[in-house]
mmCIF file of C-alpha atoms and ligand atoms in Angstrom:
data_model
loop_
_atom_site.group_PDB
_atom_site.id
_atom_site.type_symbol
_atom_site.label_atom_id
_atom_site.label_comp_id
_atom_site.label_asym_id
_atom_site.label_seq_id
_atom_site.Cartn_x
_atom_site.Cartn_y
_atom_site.Cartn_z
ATOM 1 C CA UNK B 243 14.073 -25.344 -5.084
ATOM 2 C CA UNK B 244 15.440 -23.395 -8.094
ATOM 3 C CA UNK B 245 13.070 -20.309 -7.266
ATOM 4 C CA UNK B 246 14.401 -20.640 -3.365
ATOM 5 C CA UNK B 247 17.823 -21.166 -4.908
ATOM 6 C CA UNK B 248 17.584 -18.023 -7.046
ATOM 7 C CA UNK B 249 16.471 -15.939 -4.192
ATOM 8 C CA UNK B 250 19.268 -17.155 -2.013
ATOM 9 C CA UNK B 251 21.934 -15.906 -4.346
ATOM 10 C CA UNK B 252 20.000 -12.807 -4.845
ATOM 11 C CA UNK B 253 19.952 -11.376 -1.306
ATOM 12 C CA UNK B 254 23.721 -12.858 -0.799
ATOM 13 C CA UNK B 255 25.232 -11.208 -3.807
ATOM 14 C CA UNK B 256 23.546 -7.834 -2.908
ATOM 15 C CA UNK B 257 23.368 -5.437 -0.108
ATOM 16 C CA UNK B 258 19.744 -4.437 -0.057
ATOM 17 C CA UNK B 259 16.903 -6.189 -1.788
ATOM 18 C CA UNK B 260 13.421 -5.171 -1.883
ATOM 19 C CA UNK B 261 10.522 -7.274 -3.495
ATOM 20 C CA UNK B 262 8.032 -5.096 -4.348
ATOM 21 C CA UNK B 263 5.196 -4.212 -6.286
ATOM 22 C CA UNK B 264 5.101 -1.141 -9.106
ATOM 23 C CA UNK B 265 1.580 -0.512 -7.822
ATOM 24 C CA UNK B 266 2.021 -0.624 -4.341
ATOM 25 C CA UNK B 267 2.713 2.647 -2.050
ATOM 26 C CA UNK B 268 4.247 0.646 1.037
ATOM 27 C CA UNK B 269 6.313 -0.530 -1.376
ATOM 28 C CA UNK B 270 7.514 2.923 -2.702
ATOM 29 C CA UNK B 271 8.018 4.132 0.793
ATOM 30 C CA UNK B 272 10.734 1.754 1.790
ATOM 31 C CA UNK B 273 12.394 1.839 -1.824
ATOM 32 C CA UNK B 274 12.241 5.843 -1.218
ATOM 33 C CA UNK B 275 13.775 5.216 2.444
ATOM 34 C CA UNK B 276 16.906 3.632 0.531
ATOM 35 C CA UNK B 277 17.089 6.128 -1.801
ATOM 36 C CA UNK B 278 17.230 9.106 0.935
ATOM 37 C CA UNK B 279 19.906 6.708 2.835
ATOM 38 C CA UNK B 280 22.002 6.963 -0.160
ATOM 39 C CA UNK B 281 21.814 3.057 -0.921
ATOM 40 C CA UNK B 282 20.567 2.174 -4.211
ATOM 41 C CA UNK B 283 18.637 -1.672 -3.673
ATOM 42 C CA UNK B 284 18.143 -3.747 -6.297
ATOM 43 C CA UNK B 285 14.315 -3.959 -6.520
ATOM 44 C CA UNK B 286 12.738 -7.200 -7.664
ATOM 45 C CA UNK B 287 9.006 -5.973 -8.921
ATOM 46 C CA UNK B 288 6.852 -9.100 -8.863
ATOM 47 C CA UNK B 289 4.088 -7.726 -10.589
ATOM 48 C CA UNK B 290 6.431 -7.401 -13.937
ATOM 49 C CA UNK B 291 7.363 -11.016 -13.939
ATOM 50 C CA UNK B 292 4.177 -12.783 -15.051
ATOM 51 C CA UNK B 293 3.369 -15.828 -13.981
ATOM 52 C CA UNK B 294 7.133 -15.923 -12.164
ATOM 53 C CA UNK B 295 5.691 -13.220 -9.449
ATOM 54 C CA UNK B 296 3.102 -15.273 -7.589
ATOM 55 C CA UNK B 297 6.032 -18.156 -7.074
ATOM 56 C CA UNK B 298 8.277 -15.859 -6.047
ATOM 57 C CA UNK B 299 6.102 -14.607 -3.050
ATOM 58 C CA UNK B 300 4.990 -18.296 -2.008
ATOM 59 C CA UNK B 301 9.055 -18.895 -2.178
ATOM 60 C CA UNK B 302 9.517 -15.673 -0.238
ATOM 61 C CA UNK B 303 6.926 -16.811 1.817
ATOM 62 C CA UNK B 304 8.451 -19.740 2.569
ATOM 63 C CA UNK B 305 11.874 -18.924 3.158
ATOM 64 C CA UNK B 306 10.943 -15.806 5.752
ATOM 65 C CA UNK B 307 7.732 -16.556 6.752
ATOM 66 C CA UNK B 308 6.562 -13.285 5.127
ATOM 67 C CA UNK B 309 4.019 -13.397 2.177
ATOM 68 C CA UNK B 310 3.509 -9.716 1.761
ATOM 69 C CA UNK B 311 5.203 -6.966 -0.124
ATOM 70 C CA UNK B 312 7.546 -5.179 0.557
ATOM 71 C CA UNK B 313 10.403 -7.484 1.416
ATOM 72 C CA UNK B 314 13.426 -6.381 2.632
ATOM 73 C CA UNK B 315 17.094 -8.096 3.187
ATOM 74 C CA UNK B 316 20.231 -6.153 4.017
ATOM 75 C CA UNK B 317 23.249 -7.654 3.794
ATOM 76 C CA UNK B 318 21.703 -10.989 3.200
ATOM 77 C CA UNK B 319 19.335 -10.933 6.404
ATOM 78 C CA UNK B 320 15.671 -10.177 6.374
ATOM 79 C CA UNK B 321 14.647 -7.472 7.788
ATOM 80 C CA UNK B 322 10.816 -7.719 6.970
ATOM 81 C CA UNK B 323 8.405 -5.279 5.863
ATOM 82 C CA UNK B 324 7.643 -1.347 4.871
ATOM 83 C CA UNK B 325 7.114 -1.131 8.988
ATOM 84 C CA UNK B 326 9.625 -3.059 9.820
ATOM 85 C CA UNK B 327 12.134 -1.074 8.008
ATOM 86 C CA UNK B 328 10.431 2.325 9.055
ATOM 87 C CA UNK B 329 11.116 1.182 12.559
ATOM 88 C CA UNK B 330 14.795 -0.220 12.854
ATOM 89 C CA UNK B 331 15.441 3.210 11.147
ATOM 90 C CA UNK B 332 13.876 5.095 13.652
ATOM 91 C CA UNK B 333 15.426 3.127 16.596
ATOM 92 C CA UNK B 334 19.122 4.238 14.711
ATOM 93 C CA UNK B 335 19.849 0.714 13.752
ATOM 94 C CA UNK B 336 19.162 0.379 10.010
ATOM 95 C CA UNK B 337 21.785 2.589 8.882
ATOM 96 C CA UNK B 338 24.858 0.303 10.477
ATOM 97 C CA UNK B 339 23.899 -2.397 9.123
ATOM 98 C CA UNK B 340 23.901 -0.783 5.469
ATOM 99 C CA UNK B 341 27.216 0.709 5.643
ATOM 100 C CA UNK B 342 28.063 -2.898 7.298
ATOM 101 C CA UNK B 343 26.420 -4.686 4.343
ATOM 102 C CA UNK B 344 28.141 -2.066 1.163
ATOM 103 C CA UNK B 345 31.419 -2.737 3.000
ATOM 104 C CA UNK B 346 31.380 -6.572 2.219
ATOM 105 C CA UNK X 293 -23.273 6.685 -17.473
ATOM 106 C CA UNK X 294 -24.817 3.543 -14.999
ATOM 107 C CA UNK X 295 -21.710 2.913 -13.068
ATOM 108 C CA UNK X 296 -21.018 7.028 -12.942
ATOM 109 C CA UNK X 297 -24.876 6.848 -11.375
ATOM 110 C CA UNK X 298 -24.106 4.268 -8.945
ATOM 111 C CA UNK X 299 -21.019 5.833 -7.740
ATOM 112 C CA UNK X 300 -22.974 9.357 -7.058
ATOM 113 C CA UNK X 301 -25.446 7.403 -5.439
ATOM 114 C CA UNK X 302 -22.981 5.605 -3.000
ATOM 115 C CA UNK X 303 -21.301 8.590 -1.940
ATOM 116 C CA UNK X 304 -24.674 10.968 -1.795
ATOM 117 C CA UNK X 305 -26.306 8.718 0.406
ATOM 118 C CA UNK X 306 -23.183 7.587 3.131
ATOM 119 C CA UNK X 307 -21.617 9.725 5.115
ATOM 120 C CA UNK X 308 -18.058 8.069 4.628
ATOM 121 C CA UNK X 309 -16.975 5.932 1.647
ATOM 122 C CA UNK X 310 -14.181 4.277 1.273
ATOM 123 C CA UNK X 311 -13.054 2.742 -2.191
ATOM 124 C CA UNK X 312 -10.415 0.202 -1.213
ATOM 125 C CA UNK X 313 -8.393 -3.105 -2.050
ATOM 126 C CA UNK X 314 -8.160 -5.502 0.568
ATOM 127 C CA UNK X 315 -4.675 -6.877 0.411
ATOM 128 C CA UNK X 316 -3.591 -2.846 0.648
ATOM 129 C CA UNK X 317 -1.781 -1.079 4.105
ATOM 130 C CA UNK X 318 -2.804 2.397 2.786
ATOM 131 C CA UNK X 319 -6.869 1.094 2.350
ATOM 132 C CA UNK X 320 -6.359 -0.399 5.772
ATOM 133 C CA UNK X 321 -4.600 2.803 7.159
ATOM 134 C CA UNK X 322 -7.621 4.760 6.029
ATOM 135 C CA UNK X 323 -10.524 2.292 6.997
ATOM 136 C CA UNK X 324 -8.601 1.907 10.598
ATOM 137 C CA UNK X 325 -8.427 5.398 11.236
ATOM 138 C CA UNK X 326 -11.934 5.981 10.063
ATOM 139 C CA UNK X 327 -12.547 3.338 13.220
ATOM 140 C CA UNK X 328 -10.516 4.671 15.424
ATOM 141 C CA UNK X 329 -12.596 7.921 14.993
ATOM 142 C CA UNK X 330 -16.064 5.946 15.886
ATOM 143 C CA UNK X 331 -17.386 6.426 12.204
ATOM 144 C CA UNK X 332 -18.167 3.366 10.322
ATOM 145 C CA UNK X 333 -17.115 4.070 6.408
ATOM 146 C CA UNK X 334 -19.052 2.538 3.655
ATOM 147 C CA UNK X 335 -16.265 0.200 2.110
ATOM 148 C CA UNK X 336 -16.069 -1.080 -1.129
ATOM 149 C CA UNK X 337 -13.434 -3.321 -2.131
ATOM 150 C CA UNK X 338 -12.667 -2.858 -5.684
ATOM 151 C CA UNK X 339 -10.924 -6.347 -5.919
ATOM 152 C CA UNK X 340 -13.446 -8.112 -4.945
ATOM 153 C CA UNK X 341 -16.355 -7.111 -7.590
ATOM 154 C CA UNK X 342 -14.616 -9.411 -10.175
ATOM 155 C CA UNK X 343 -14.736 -7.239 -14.014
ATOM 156 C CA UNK X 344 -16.622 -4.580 -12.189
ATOM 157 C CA UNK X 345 -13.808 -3.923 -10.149
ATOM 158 C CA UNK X 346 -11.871 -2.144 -12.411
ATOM 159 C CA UNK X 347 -14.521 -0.224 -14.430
ATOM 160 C CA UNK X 348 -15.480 1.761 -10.757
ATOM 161 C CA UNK X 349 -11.919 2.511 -10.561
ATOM 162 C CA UNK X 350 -11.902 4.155 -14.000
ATOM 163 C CA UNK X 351 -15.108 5.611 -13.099
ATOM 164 C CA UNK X 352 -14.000 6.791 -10.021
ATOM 165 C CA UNK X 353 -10.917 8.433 -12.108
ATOM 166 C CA UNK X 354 -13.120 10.202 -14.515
ATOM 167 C CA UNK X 355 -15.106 11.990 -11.572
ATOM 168 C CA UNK X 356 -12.253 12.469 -9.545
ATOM 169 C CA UNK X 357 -9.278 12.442 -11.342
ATOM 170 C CA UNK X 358 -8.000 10.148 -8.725
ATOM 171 C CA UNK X 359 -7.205 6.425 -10.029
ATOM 172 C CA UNK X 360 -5.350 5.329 -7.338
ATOM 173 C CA UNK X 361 -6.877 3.883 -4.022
ATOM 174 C CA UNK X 362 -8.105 4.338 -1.112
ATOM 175 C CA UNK X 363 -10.481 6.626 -2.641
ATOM 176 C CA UNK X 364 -12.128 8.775 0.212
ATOM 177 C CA UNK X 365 -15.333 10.744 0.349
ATOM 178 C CA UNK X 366 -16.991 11.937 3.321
ATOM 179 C CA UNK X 367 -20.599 13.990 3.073
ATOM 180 C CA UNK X 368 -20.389 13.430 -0.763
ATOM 181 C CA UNK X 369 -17.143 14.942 -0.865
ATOM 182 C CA UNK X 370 -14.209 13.859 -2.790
ATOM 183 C CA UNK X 371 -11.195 13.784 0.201
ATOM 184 C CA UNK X 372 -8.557 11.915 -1.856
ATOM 185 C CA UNK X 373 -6.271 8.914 -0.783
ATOM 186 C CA UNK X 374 -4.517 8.015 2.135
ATOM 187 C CA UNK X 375 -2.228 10.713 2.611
ATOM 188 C CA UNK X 376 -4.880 13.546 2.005
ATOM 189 C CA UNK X 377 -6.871 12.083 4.775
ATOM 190 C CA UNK X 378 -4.091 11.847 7.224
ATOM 191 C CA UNK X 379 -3.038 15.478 6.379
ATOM 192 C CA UNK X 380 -6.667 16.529 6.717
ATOM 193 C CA UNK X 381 -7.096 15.245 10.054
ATOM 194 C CA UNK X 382 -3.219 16.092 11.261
ATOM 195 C CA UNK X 383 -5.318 19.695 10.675
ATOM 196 C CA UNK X 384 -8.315 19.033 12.809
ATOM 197 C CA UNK X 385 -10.206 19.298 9.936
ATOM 198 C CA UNK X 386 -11.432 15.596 8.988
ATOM 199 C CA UNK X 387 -13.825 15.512 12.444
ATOM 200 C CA UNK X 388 -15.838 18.297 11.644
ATOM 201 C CA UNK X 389 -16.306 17.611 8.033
ATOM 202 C CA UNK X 390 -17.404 13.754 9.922
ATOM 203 C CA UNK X 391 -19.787 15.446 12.510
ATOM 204 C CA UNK X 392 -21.399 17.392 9.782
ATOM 205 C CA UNK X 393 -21.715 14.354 7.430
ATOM 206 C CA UNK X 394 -23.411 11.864 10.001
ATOM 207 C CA UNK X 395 -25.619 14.705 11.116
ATOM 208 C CA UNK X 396 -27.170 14.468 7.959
HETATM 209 N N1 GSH F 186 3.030 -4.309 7.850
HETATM 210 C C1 GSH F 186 3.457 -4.792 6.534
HETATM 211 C C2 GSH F 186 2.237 -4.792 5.600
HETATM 212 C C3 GSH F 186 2.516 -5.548 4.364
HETATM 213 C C4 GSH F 186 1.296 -5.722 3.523
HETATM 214 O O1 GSH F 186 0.159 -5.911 4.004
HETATM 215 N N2 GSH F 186 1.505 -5.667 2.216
HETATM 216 C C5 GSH F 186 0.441 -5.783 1.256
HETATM 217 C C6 GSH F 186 0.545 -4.690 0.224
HETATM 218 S S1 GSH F 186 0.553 -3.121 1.017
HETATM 219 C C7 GSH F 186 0.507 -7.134 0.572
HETATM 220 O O2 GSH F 186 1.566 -7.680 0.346
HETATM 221 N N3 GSH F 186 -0.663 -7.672 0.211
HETATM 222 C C8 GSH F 186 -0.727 -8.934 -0.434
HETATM 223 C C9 GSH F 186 -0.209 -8.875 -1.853
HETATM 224 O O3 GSH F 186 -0.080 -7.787 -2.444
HETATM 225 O O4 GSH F 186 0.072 -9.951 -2.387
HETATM 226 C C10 GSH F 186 4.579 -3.895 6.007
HETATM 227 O O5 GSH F 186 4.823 -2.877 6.658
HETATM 228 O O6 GSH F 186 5.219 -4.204 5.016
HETATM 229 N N1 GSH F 187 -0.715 9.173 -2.140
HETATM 230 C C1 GSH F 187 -1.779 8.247 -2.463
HETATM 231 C C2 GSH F 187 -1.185 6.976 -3.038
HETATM 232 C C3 GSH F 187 -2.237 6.129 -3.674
HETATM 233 C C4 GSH F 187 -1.655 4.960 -4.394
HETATM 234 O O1 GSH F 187 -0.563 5.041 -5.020
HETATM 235 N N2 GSH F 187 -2.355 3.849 -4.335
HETATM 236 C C5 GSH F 187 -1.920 2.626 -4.956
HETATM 237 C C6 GSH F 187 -2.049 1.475 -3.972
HETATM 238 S S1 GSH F 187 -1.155 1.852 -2.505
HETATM 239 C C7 GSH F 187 -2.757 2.326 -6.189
HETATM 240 O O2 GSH F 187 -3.942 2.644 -6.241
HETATM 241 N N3 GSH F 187 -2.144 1.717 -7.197
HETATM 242 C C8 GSH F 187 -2.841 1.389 -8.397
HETATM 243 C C9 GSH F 187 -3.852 0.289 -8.199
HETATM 244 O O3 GSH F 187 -3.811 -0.448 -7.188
HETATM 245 O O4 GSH F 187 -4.713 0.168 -9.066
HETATM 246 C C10 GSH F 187 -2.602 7.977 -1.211
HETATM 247 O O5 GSH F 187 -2.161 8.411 -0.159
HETATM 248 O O6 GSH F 187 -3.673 7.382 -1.260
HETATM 249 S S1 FES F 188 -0.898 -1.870 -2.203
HETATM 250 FE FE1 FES F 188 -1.471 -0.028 -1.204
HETATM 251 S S2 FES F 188 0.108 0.213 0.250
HETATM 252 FE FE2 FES F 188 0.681 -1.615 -0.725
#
């Protein structure tokens, strides 16, 4: 509950979230995406937090239905994975919903 | 010198060899595409070989230089990762190297 809590507040308080891993390339790509969008998102690397990582992606898992990496919210909603992300980009809709998202 | 045996071994006697982790999208974009081209890779799955695991993958980085995975090789061959076997076939060059190496 305090995990689920904490990750609540996280992707409210900030307009794009990625969990991710340091190792992981599918996991670079999407943080890279951002970072060619012009939006910096605050990146939650679960491999750096010990024994704190593996509860965090059961919590994620639980919350989104998603247990994988990486994991993506924008403006508070979850948008899913490296794929995921790839695509509503491609169809045009990502980038609305990030200027939506850094306007609030 | 054993493990640096075994890994010359492996990729002298298979056409394609795939060094991979199992819970990774670029080892699976590799191994599927090596499927999707009617070749059946070799795979090993460096997370599954317990303490061995990572000693290939430092092995593997002292013969190739690469340390990351997938690691490819096809007819004995180092390829490299993901992206250099995407490139190489975007080229039309992966199939022939494949014909050649499974005619052997
Ligand atoms: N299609 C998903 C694939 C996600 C996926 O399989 N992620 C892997 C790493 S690439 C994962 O989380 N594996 C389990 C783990 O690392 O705990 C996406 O695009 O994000
Ligand atoms: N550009 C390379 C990227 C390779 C890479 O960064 N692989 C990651 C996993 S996706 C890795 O091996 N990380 C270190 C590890 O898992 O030990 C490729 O296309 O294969
Ligand atoms: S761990 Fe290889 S793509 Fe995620």
């Amino acid at each position: 509950a305090r995990l689920r809590e904490s990750v609540m507040n996280t992707v409210g308080g900030n307009p794009v979230v990625v969990y991710s891993k340091t190792w992981c390339s599918y996991s670079l790509l999407v943080k890279s995406l951002f970072e060619r969008l012009g939006v910096e998102p605050l990146v939650i690397e679960l491999d750096q937090l010990g024994a704190q990582g593996p509860q965090l992606q059961r919590t994620l898992k639980r919350l989104t239905g998603q247990h994988t990496v990486p994991n993506v919210f924008v403006g508070g909603k979850h948008i899913g994975g490296c794929t995921d992300t790839v695509k509503l980009h491609r169809k045009g809709e990502l980038e609305p919903l990030l200027s939506e998202a850094v306007a609030n």
